[in-house]
Amino acid sequence: MEDKEATVVVAEVDVLEDRKVASGGHGECHTVATNKVLGLGCLFDIEMTSGQGQQIFANAKSKDLCKLEVAISRGLNGIGLAIATPALQSLVADSTDESNRGLAFGWLQLTGNLGSIIGGLCSVLIASTSFLGIPGWRIAFHLVGLISVVVGILVRLFAHDPHFSDDEDRAHIPHKSFLSEVKDLIKESREVIKISSFQIIVAQGVFGSFPWSALSFAPLWLELIGFSHRKTAFLWTIFVIAQSLGGLFGGRMGDILAKRLPNSGRIILSQISAGSTIPLAAILLLVLPDNPSTAFTHGLVLVIMGLSTSWNAPATNKSRTSIYALDQSFESILSSFAPPLVGILAQHVYGYKPTPVGLSDSQETITDRENAASLAKALYTATGIPMAICRLVYSFLYYTYPRDKERARLDSCIGSELQQRGR
């Protein structure tokens, strides 16, 4: 759920780019076109994914699965994704304007989630088969790598970076050493961090991302209630689909509200979305009975929750790759502590107990229901409280955003005037 961080439109970060253009310089993100960066990330991802599959296969054959090698491969695989994701978001933001940017990010979320669903189903179906003596799960690794290569090549050939399209502009870009690029990146990052609205966005993003990371325990909770693997997969799939449609709706609504309320429209929408999570999660986790016969009711609440809690995800600012990377790094690092926290709360606070071996079916069912109740309380603690804080933090944007936006506009005008005088 790492792609569900709640961000809002913050136009003032464009002042960083405006300053560089006004001074005749170029942003660090434009030293190499965004489509090239995105293609590089996809190609890097394939090497790590395929290599990880080969390592697991080799170690599994020897009955000695090396966790360290797998962990290293997963880490390197994450580097590829970390390269591609901010570049992709920046490319989409730069290819749209204020009137349709939210809808574009809604489509990005929708297609990404649908791809995850299809990929998950295909991997499950392939895993139990073999082709020419090759285990299906190993083929799944290489298929992911192959698709990454195809996407990387297509992006490199056909994706268009509107800020890096003129060959004459490329010729005017001064050559910089790697050390100079790093220094420029650090300097620009410091300027971004000083912006009040960006600080608020990161703060709300940390709390807003926390529940989505915690929900990695939701499938386990559904199975402890008594739902079969198939029903659990179905319920979670319709939740993801509902989220995708909700993101598309939220993106369009954000565009409409941004026209009518430029300084507060997307903020209002994000607060409504974050606030609706609190009662809906309470109904799902604490009110509905822990009974497998209530599949329809659970599914209905999951659909409503998915449709209404994902409006803020596509409402993303028009920013550069470095800004996206900074925002995601802060949010993802801190929200990664959510799953361990849920486990600690469930086991040490709410009484979750591992099922002992040798219990009868009836005793095991009773234990599972008790554990489901404990896990539900832990999940709501890690969902309701962070979302309440997230909604509260959003309120500060009503004060900082208009001020920072006006400051960015003035700096942009001053920079343009200085550039004209320089000519």
PDB file of N, CA and C in Angstrom, residues 125-220:
ATOM      1  N   LEU A 125      -1.526 -18.794 -10.240  1.00  0.00           N
ATOM      2  CA  LEU A 125      -1.855 -19.836 -11.205  1.00  0.00           C
ATOM      3  C   LEU A 125      -0.602 -20.492 -11.779  1.00  0.00           C
ATOM      4  N   ILE A 126       0.442 -19.688 -12.017  1.00  0.00           N
ATOM      5  CA  ILE A 126       1.672 -20.214 -12.609  1.00  0.00           C
ATOM      6  C   ILE A 126       2.478 -21.012 -11.598  1.00  0.00           C
ATOM      7  N   ALA A 127       2.412 -20.630 -10.326  1.00  0.00           N
ATOM      8  CA  ALA A 127       3.288 -21.217  -9.307  1.00  0.00           C
ATOM      9  C   ALA A 127       3.149 -22.728  -9.202  1.00  0.00           C
ATOM     10  N   SER A 128       1.963 -23.244  -9.392  1.00  0.00           N
ATOM     11  CA  SER A 128       1.732 -24.684  -9.215  1.00  0.00           C
ATOM     12  C   SER A 128       1.991 -25.490 -10.481  1.00  0.00           C
ATOM     13  N   THR A 129       2.440 -24.851 -11.548  1.00  0.00           N
ATOM     14  CA  THR A 129       2.689 -25.548 -12.810  1.00  0.00           C
ATOM     15  C   THR A 129       4.179 -25.567 -13.106  1.00  0.00           C
ATOM     16  N   SER A 130       4.540 -26.159 -14.237  1.00  0.00           N
ATOM     17  CA  SER A 130       5.928 -26.155 -14.696  1.00  0.00           C
ATOM     18  C   SER A 130       5.938 -26.099 -16.217  1.00  0.00           C
ATOM     19  N   PHE A 131       7.014 -25.572 -16.765  1.00  0.00           N
ATOM     20  CA  PHE A 131       7.153 -25.452 -18.218  1.00  0.00           C
ATOM     21  C   PHE A 131       8.555 -25.898 -18.605  1.00  0.00           C
ATOM     22  N   LEU A 132       8.616 -26.970 -19.404  1.00  0.00           N
ATOM     23  CA  LEU A 132       9.896 -27.554 -19.820  1.00  0.00           C
ATOM     24  C   LEU A 132      10.764 -27.896 -18.613  1.00  0.00           C
ATOM     25  N   GLY A 133      10.117 -28.372 -17.562  1.00  0.00           N
ATOM     26  CA  GLY A 133      10.846 -28.756 -16.366  1.00  0.00           C
ATOM     27  C   GLY A 133      11.204 -27.611 -15.445  1.00  0.00           C
ATOM     28  N   ILE A 134      10.823 -26.385 -15.804  1.00  0.00           N
ATOM     29  CA  ILE A 134      11.130 -25.209 -14.981  1.00  0.00           C
ATOM     30  C   ILE A 134       9.934 -24.921 -14.079  1.00  0.00           C
ATOM     31  N   PRO A 135      10.132 -24.835 -12.764  1.00  0.00           N
ATOM     32  CA  PRO A 135       9.009 -24.556 -11.858  1.00  0.00           C
ATOM     33  C   PRO A 135       8.311 -23.248 -12.210  1.00  0.00           C
ATOM     34  N   GLY A 136       7.001 -23.240 -12.051  1.00  0.00           N
ATOM     35  CA  GLY A 136       6.226 -22.067 -12.422  1.00  0.00           C
ATOM     36  C   GLY A 136       6.578 -20.822 -11.642  1.00  0.00           C
ATOM     37  N   TRP A 137       6.884 -20.976 -10.352  1.00  0.00           N
ATOM     38  CA  TRP A 137       7.192 -19.795  -9.552  1.00  0.00           C
ATOM     39  C   TRP A 137       8.477 -19.128 -10.030  1.00  0.00           C
ATOM     40  N   ARG A 138       9.409 -19.944 -10.579  1.00  0.00           N
ATOM     41  CA  ARG A 138      10.639 -19.366 -11.115  1.00  0.00           C
ATOM     42  C   ARG A 138      10.344 -18.591 -12.401  1.00  0.00           C
ATOM     43  N   ILE A 139       9.436 -19.133 -13.217  1.00  0.00           N
ATOM     44  CA  ILE A 139       9.034 -18.441 -14.440  1.00  0.00           C
ATOM     45  C   ILE A 139       8.398 -17.094 -14.096  1.00  0.00           C
ATOM     46  N   ALA A 140       7.636 -17.057 -12.987  1.00  0.00           N
ATOM     47  CA  ALA A 140       6.975 -15.811 -12.585  1.00  0.00           C
ATOM     48  C   ALA A 140       7.994 -14.701 -12.330  1.00  0.00           C
ATOM     49  N   PHE A 141       9.113 -15.044 -11.693  1.00  0.00           N
ATOM     50  CA  PHE A 141      10.159 -14.052 -11.462  1.00  0.00           C
ATOM     51  C   PHE A 141      10.661 -13.477 -12.780  1.00  0.00           C
ATOM     52  N   HIS A 142      10.956 -14.361 -13.719  1.00  0.00           N
ATOM     53  CA  HIS A 142      11.513 -13.912 -14.990  1.00  0.00           C
ATOM     54  C   HIS A 142      10.484 -13.159 -15.829  1.00  0.00           C
ATOM     55  N   LEU A 143       9.204 -13.508 -15.688  1.00  0.00           N
ATOM     56  CA  LEU A 143       8.169 -12.764 -16.398  1.00  0.00           C
ATOM     57  C   LEU A 143       8.111 -11.318 -15.919  1.00  0.00           C
ATOM     58  N   VAL A 144       8.241 -11.141 -14.603  1.00  0.00           N
ATOM     59  CA  VAL A 144       8.265  -9.779 -14.062  1.00  0.00           C
ATOM     60  C   VAL A 144       9.448  -9.007 -14.634  1.00  0.00           C
ATOM     61  N   GLY A 145      10.604  -9.671 -14.677  1.00  0.00           N
ATOM     62  CA  GLY A 145      11.777  -9.025 -15.248  1.00  0.00           C
ATOM     63  C   GLY A 145      11.602  -8.698 -16.720  1.00  0.00           C
ATOM     64  N   LEU A 146      11.013  -9.631 -17.476  1.00  0.00           N
ATOM     65  CA  LEU A 146      10.800  -9.411 -18.910  1.00  0.00           C
ATOM     66  C   LEU A 146       9.854  -8.240 -19.156  1.00  0.00           C
ATOM     67  N   ILE A 147       8.776  -8.190 -18.379  1.00  0.00           N
ATOM     68  CA  ILE A 147       7.831  -7.075 -18.522  1.00  0.00           C
ATOM     69  C   ILE A 147       8.515  -5.753 -18.191  1.00  0.00           C
ATOM     70  N   SER A 148       9.393  -5.763 -17.184  1.00  0.00           N
ATOM     71  CA  SER A 148      10.125  -4.544 -16.829  1.00  0.00           C
ATOM     72  C   SER A 148      10.999  -4.073 -17.980  1.00  0.00           C
ATOM     73  N   VAL A 149      11.641  -5.014 -18.671  1.00  0.00           N
ATOM     74  CA  VAL A 149      12.471  -4.654 -19.820  1.00  0.00           C
ATOM     75  C   VAL A 149      11.625  -4.030 -20.922  1.00  0.00           C
ATOM     76  N   VAL A 150      10.495  -4.665 -21.226  1.00  0.00           N
ATOM     77  CA  VAL A 150       9.613  -4.153 -22.281  1.00  0.00           C
ATOM     78  C   VAL A 150       9.123  -2.750 -21.934  1.00  0.00           C
ATOM     79  N   VAL A 151       8.686  -2.569 -20.678  1.00  0.00           N
ATOM     80  CA  VAL A 151       8.205  -1.253 -20.254  1.00  0.00           C
ATOM     81  C   VAL A 151       9.324  -0.225 -20.323  1.00  0.00           C
ATOM     82  N   GLY A 152      10.518  -0.596 -19.871  1.00  0.00           N
ATOM     83  CA  GLY A 152      11.647   0.324 -19.915  1.00  0.00           C
ATOM     84  C   GLY A 152      11.975   0.769 -21.327  1.00  0.00           C
ATOM     85  N   ILE A 153      11.961  -0.164 -22.269  1.00  0.00           N
ATOM     86  CA  ILE A 153      12.249   0.172 -23.667  1.00  0.00           C
ATOM     87  C   ILE A 153      11.160   1.070 -24.249  1.00  0.00           C
ATOM     88  N   LEU A 154       9.895   0.732 -23.972  1.00  0.00           N
ATOM     89  CA  LEU A 154       8.787   1.537 -24.491  1.00  0.00           C
ATOM     90  C   LEU A 154       8.819   2.955 -23.926  1.00  0.00           C
ATOM     91  N   VAL A 155       9.126   3.065 -22.636  1.00  0.00           N
ATOM     92  CA  VAL A 155       9.211   4.391 -22.025  1.00  0.00           C
ATOM     93  C   VAL A 155      10.331   5.198 -22.666  1.00  0.00           C
ATOM     94  N   ARG A 156      11.461   4.545 -22.851  1.00  0.00           N
ATOM     95  CA  ARG A 156      12.614   5.239 -23.453  1.00  0.00           C
ATOM     96  C   ARG A 156      12.311   5.715 -24.873  1.00  0.00           C
ATOM     97  N   LEU A 157      11.555   4.922 -25.628  1.00  0.00           N
ATOM     98  CA  LEU A 157      11.289   5.252 -27.029  1.00  0.00           C
ATOM     99  C   LEU A 157      10.136   6.234 -27.210  1.00  0.00           C
ATOM    100  N   PHE A 158       9.085   6.090 -26.398  1.00  0.00           N
ATOM    101  CA  PHE A 158       7.859   6.830 -26.680  1.00  0.00           C
ATOM    102  C   PHE A 158       7.471   7.855 -25.623  1.00  0.00           C
ATOM    103  N   ALA A 159       7.954   7.713 -24.390  1.00  0.00           N
ATOM    104  CA  ALA A 159       7.586   8.687 -23.361  1.00  0.00           C
ATOM    105  C   ALA A 159       8.225  10.033 -23.672  1.00  0.00           C
ATOM    106  N   HIS A 160       7.495  11.090 -23.427  1.00  0.00           N
ATOM    107  CA  HIS A 160       7.941  12.438 -23.783  1.00  0.00           C
ATOM    108  C   HIS A 160       7.996  13.298 -22.534  1.00  0.00           C
ATOM    109  N   ASP A 161       9.182  13.801 -22.224  1.00  0.00           N
ATOM    110  CA  ASP A 161       9.345  14.709 -21.095  1.00  0.00           C
ATOM    111  C   ASP A 161       9.199  16.137 -21.608  1.00  0.00           C
ATOM    112  N   PRO A 162       8.115  16.828 -21.269  1.00  0.00           N
ATOM    113  CA  PRO A 162       7.879  18.169 -21.819  1.00  0.00           C
ATOM    114  C   PRO A 162       8.924  19.189 -21.407  1.00  0.00           C
ATOM    115  N   HIS A 163       9.669  18.928 -20.336  1.00  0.00           N
ATOM    116  CA  HIS A 163      10.705  19.860 -19.889  1.00  0.00           C
ATOM    117  C   HIS A 163      12.062  19.539 -20.501  1.00  0.00           C
ATOM    118  N   PHE A 164      12.133  18.504 -21.315  1.00  0.00           N
ATOM    119  CA  PHE A 164      13.436  18.089 -21.839  1.00  0.00           C
ATOM    120  C   PHE A 164      13.245  17.562 -23.256  1.00  0.00           C
ATOM    121  N   SER A 165      12.670  18.396 -24.117  1.00  0.00           N
ATOM    122  CA  SER A 165      12.337  17.934 -25.455  1.00  0.00           C
ATOM    123  C   SER A 165      13.097  18.650 -26.556  1.00  0.00           C
ATOM    124  N   ASP A 166      13.702  19.763 -26.243  1.00  0.00           N
ATOM    125  CA  ASP A 166      14.350  20.562 -27.271  1.00  0.00           C
ATOM    126  C   ASP A 166      15.832  20.239 -27.316  1.00  0.00           C
ATOM    127  N   ASP A 167      16.311  19.831 -28.490  1.00  0.00           N
ATOM    128  CA  ASP A 167      17.728  19.494 -28.628  1.00  0.00           C
ATOM    129  C   ASP A 167      18.617  20.703 -28.390  1.00  0.00           C
ATOM    130  N   GLU A 168      18.107  21.895 -28.741  1.00  0.00           N
ATOM    131  CA  GLU A 168      18.908  23.089 -28.518  1.00  0.00           C
ATOM    132  C   GLU A 168      19.086  23.350 -27.033  1.00  0.00           C
ATOM    133  N   ASP A 169      18.023  23.075 -26.246  1.00  0.00           N
ATOM    134  CA  ASP A 169      18.133  23.263 -24.798  1.00  0.00           C
ATOM    135  C   ASP A 169      19.154  22.311 -24.215  1.00  0.00           C
ATOM    136  N   ARG A 170      19.214  21.098 -24.751  1.00  0.00           N
ATOM    137  CA  ARG A 170      20.177  20.130 -24.243  1.00  0.00           C
ATOM    138  C   ARG A 170      21.603  20.632 -24.445  1.00  0.00           C
ATOM    139  N   ALA A 171      21.828  21.285 -25.579  1.00  0.00           N
ATOM    140  CA  ALA A 171      23.181  21.746 -25.879  1.00  0.00           C
ATOM    141  C   ALA A 171      23.625  22.832 -24.912  1.00  0.00           C
ATOM    142  N   HIS A 172      22.668  23.566 -24.323  1.00  0.00           N
ATOM    143  CA  HIS A 172      23.016  24.645 -23.402  1.00  0.00           C
ATOM    144  C   HIS A 172      23.185  24.170 -21.971  1.00  0.00           C
ATOM    145  N   ILE A 173      22.929  22.900 -21.702  1.00  0.00           N
ATOM    146  CA  ILE A 173      23.074  22.398 -20.341  1.00  0.00           C
ATOM    147  C   ILE A 173      24.554  22.220 -20.022  1.00  0.00           C
ATOM    148  N   PRO A 174      25.078  22.921 -19.042  1.00  0.00           N
ATOM    149  CA  PRO A 174      26.501  22.787 -18.722  1.00  0.00           C
ATOM    150  C   PRO A 174      26.806  21.418 -18.127  1.00  0.00           C
ATOM    151  N   HIS A 175      27.973  20.905 -18.490  1.00  0.00           N
ATOM    152  CA  HIS A 175      28.372  19.605 -17.954  1.00  0.00           C
ATOM    153  C   HIS A 175      28.818  19.766 -16.508  1.00  0.00           C
ATOM    154  N   LYS A 176      28.325  18.903 -15.644  1.00  0.00           N
ATOM    155  CA  LYS A 176      28.672  18.948 -14.230  1.00  0.00           C
ATOM    156  C   LYS A 176      29.209  17.598 -13.795  1.00  0.00           C
ATOM    157  N   SER A 177      30.127  17.643 -12.852  1.00  0.00           N
ATOM    158  CA  SER A 177      30.659  16.401 -12.306  1.00  0.00           C
ATOM    159  C   SER A 177      29.629  15.770 -11.384  1.00  0.00           C
ATOM    160  N   PHE A 178      29.856  14.505 -11.061  1.00  0.00           N
ATOM    161  CA  PHE A 178      28.931  13.802 -10.175  1.00  0.00           C
ATOM    162  C   PHE A 178      28.869  14.480  -8.815  1.00  0.00           C
ATOM    163  N   LEU A 179      30.020  14.941  -8.315  1.00  0.00           N
ATOM    164  CA  LEU A 179      30.055  15.601  -7.014  1.00  0.00           C
ATOM    165  C   LEU A 179      29.246  16.890  -7.033  1.00  0.00           C
ATOM    166  N   SER A 180      29.325  17.628  -8.141  1.00  0.00           N
ATOM    167  CA  SER A 180      28.545  18.863  -8.255  1.00  0.00           C
ATOM    168  C   SER A 180      27.053  18.576  -8.278  1.00  0.00           C
ATOM    169  N   GLU A 181      26.678  17.494  -8.966  1.00  0.00           N
ATOM    170  CA  GLU A 181      25.268  17.119  -9.010  1.00  0.00           C
ATOM    171  C   GLU A 181      24.753  16.769  -7.618  1.00  0.00           C
ATOM    172  N   VAL A 182      25.574  16.044  -6.847  1.00  0.00           N
ATOM    173  CA  VAL A 182      25.177  15.676  -5.489  1.00  0.00           C
ATOM    174  C   VAL A 182      25.015  16.926  -4.624  1.00  0.00           C
ATOM    175  N   LYS A 183      25.943  17.871  -4.757  1.00  0.00           N
ATOM    176  CA  LYS A 183      25.853  19.106  -3.985  1.00  0.00           C
ATOM    177  C   LYS A 183      24.594  19.896  -4.348  1.00  0.00           C
ATOM    178  N   ASP A 184      24.286  19.955  -5.651  1.00  0.00           N
ATOM    179  CA  ASP A 184      23.072  20.654  -6.084  1.00  0.00           C
ATOM    180  C   ASP A 184      21.821  19.981  -5.536  1.00  0.00           C
ATOM    181  N   LEU A 185      21.838  18.641  -5.530  1.00  0.00           N
ATOM    182  CA  LEU A 185      20.687  17.907  -5.014  1.00  0.00           C
ATOM    183  C   LEU A 185      20.486  18.173  -3.528  1.00  0.00           C
ATOM    184  N   ILE A 186      21.586  18.182  -2.770  1.00  0.00           N
ATOM    185  CA  ILE A 186      21.494  18.460  -1.331  1.00  0.00           C
ATOM    186  C   ILE A 186      20.985  19.878  -1.087  1.00  0.00           C
ATOM    187  N   LYS A 187      21.493  20.824  -1.875  1.00  0.00           N
ATOM    188  CA  LYS A 187      21.056  22.213  -1.730  1.00  0.00           C
ATOM    189  C   LYS A 187      19.574  22.358  -2.037  1.00  0.00           C
ATOM    190  N   GLU A 188      19.131  21.730  -3.127  1.00  0.00           N
ATOM    191  CA  GLU A 188      17.722  21.819  -3.499  1.00  0.00           C
ATOM    192  C   GLU A 188      16.839  21.135  -2.468  1.00  0.00           C
ATOM    193  N   SER A 189      17.321  20.010  -1.920  1.00  0.00           N
ATOM    194  CA  SER A 189      16.544  19.296  -0.906  1.00  0.00           C
ATOM    195  C   SER A 189      16.361  20.162   0.338  1.00  0.00           C
ATOM    196  N   ARG A 190      17.405  20.877   0.716  1.00  0.00           N
ATOM    197  CA  ARG A 190      17.297  21.757   1.878  1.00  0.00           C
ATOM    198  C   ARG A 190      16.275  22.860   1.637  1.00  0.00           C
ATOM    199  N   GLU A 191      16.255  23.402   0.413  1.00  0.00           N
ATOM    200  CA  GLU A 191      15.289  24.448   0.095  1.00  0.00           C
ATOM    201  C   GLU A 191      13.859  23.919   0.166  1.00  0.00           C
ATOM    202  N   VAL A 192      13.675  22.694  -0.314  1.00  0.00           N
ATOM    203  CA  VAL A 192      12.337  22.105  -0.287  1.00  0.00           C
ATOM    204  C   VAL A 192      11.886  21.861   1.144  1.00  0.00           C
ATOM    205  N   ILE A 193      12.783  21.320   1.964  1.00  0.00           N
ATOM    206  CA  ILE A 193      12.431  20.984   3.342  1.00  0.00           C
ATOM    207  C   ILE A 193      12.043  22.228   4.138  1.00  0.00           C
ATOM    208  N   LYS A 194      12.563  23.390   3.754  1.00  0.00           N
ATOM    209  CA  LYS A 194      12.247  24.620   4.470  1.00  0.00           C
ATOM    210  C   LYS A 194      10.830  25.118   4.199  1.00  0.00           C
ATOM    211  N   ILE A 195      10.192  24.628   3.140  1.00  0.00           N
ATOM    212  CA  ILE A 195       8.842  25.078   2.793  1.00  0.00           C
ATOM    213  C   ILE A 195       7.848  24.507   3.802  1.00  0.00           C
ATOM    214  N   SER A 196       7.082  25.371   4.417  1.00  0.00           N
ATOM    215  CA  SER A 196       6.165  24.945   5.483  1.00  0.00           C
ATOM    216  C   SER A 196       5.147  23.929   4.986  1.00  0.00           C
ATOM    217  N   SER A 197       4.576  24.177   3.820  1.00  0.00           N
ATOM    218  CA  SER A 197       3.555  23.266   3.302  1.00  0.00           C
ATOM    219  C   SER A 197       4.128  21.892   3.004  1.00  0.00           C
ATOM    220  N   PHE A 198       5.374  21.846   2.555  1.00  0.00           N
ATOM    221  CA  PHE A 198       6.000  20.547   2.304  1.00  0.00           C
ATOM    222  C   PHE A 198       6.195  19.787   3.610  1.00  0.00           C
ATOM    223  N   GLN A 199       6.584  20.486   4.664  1.00  0.00           N
ATOM    224  CA  GLN A 199       6.735  19.844   5.966  1.00  0.00           C
ATOM    225  C   GLN A 199       5.411  19.254   6.440  1.00  0.00           C
ATOM    226  N   ILE A 200       4.329  19.987   6.221  1.00  0.00           N
ATOM    227  CA  ILE A 200       3.010  19.490   6.626  1.00  0.00           C
ATOM    228  C   ILE A 200       2.615  18.288   5.786  1.00  0.00           C
ATOM    229  N   ILE A 201       2.915  18.343   4.489  1.00  0.00           N
ATOM    230  CA  ILE A 201       2.590  17.220   3.607  1.00  0.00           C
ATOM    231  C   ILE A 201       3.306  15.960   4.065  1.00  0.00           C
ATOM    232  N   VAL A 202       4.582  16.086   4.393  1.00  0.00           N
ATOM    233  CA  VAL A 202       5.337  14.924   4.860  1.00  0.00           C
ATOM    234  C   VAL A 202       4.757  14.416   6.175  1.00  0.00           C
ATOM    235  N   ALA A 203       4.416  15.337   7.083  1.00  0.00           N
ATOM    236  CA  ALA A 203       3.870  14.933   8.386  1.00  0.00           C
ATOM    237  C   ALA A 203       2.559  14.173   8.218  1.00  0.00           C
ATOM    238  N   GLN A 204       1.634  14.723   7.426  1.00  0.00           N
ATOM    239  CA  GLN A 204       0.368  14.015   7.232  1.00  0.00           C
ATOM    240  C   GLN A 204       0.579  12.734   6.445  1.00  0.00           C
ATOM    241  N   GLY A 205       1.578  12.735   5.551  1.00  0.00           N
ATOM    242  CA  GLY A 205       1.839  11.531   4.769  1.00  0.00           C
ATOM    243  C   GLY A 205       2.338  10.382   5.617  1.00  0.00           C
ATOM    244  N   VAL A 206       3.136  10.704   6.625  1.00  0.00           N
ATOM    245  CA  VAL A 206       3.623   9.663   7.532  1.00  0.00           C
ATOM    246  C   VAL A 206       2.453   9.009   8.258  1.00  0.00           C
ATOM    247  N   PHE A 207       1.576   9.842   8.827  1.00  0.00           N
ATOM    248  CA  PHE A 207       0.416   9.291   9.539  1.00  0.00           C
ATOM    249  C   PHE A 207      -0.590   8.676   8.571  1.00  0.00           C
ATOM    250  N   GLY A 208      -0.743   9.278   7.384  1.00  0.00           N
ATOM    251  CA  GLY A 208      -1.689   8.750   6.416  1.00  0.00           C
ATOM    252  C   GLY A 208      -1.251   7.443   5.792  1.00  0.00           C
ATOM    253  N   SER A 209       0.060   7.224   5.680  1.00  0.00           N
ATOM    254  CA  SER A 209       0.570   5.972   5.110  1.00  0.00           C
ATOM    255  C   SER A 209       0.603   4.845   6.133  1.00  0.00           C
ATOM    256  N   PHE A 210       0.623   5.208   7.393  1.00  0.00           N
ATOM    257  CA  PHE A 210       0.726   4.213   8.461  1.00  0.00           C
ATOM    258  C   PHE A 210      -0.392   3.171   8.400  1.00  0.00           C
ATOM    259  N   PRO A 211      -1.670   3.590   8.279  1.00  0.00           N
ATOM    260  CA  PRO A 211      -2.742   2.581   8.234  1.00  0.00           C
ATOM    261  C   PRO A 211      -2.628   1.635   7.052  1.00  0.00           C
ATOM    262  N   TRP A 212      -2.208   2.158   5.892  1.00  0.00           N
ATOM    263  CA  TRP A 212      -2.125   1.290   4.714  1.00  0.00           C
ATOM    264  C   TRP A 212      -1.040   0.241   4.879  1.00  0.00           C
ATOM    265  N   SER A 213       0.046   0.598   5.544  1.00  0.00           N
ATOM    266  CA  SER A 213       1.079  -0.400   5.833  1.00  0.00           C
ATOM    267  C   SER A 213       0.572  -1.416   6.850  1.00  0.00           C
ATOM    268  N   ALA A 214      -0.183  -0.936   7.833  1.00  0.00           N
ATOM    269  CA  ALA A 214      -0.719  -1.839   8.857  1.00  0.00           C
ATOM    270  C   ALA A 214      -1.706  -2.838   8.273  1.00  0.00           C
ATOM    271  N   LEU A 215      -2.405  -2.447   7.208  1.00  0.00           N
ATOM    272  CA  LEU A 215      -3.418  -3.326   6.621  1.00  0.00           C
ATOM    273  C   LEU A 215      -2.828  -4.537   5.909  1.00  0.00           C
ATOM    274  N   SER A 216      -1.512  -4.677   5.923  1.00  0.00           N
ATOM    275  CA  SER A 216      -0.916  -5.907   5.397  1.00  0.00           C
ATOM    276  C   SER A 216      -1.356  -7.114   6.231  1.00  0.00           C
ATOM    277  N   PHE A 217      -1.863  -6.860   7.459  1.00  0.00           N
ATOM    278  CA  PHE A 217      -2.378  -7.930   8.316  1.00  0.00           C
ATOM    279  C   PHE A 217      -3.846  -8.247   8.032  1.00  0.00           C
ATOM    280  N   ALA A 218      -4.504  -7.458   7.191  1.00  0.00           N
ATOM    281  CA  ALA A 218      -5.939  -7.646   6.965  1.00  0.00           C
ATOM    282  C   ALA A 218      -6.291  -9.021   6.400  1.00  0.00           C
ATOM    283  N   PRO A 219      -5.556  -9.556   5.410  1.00  0.00           N
ATOM    284  CA  PRO A 219      -5.886 -10.911   4.934  1.00  0.00           C
ATOM    285  C   PRO A 219      -5.805 -11.966   6.037  1.00  0.00           C
ATOM    286  N   LEU A 220      -4.795 -11.849   6.918  1.00  0.00           N
ATOM    287  CA  LEU A 220      -4.695 -12.781   8.040  1.00  0.00           C
ATOM    288  C   LEU A 220      -5.907 -12.648   8.948  1.00  0.00           C
TER     289      LEU A 220
END
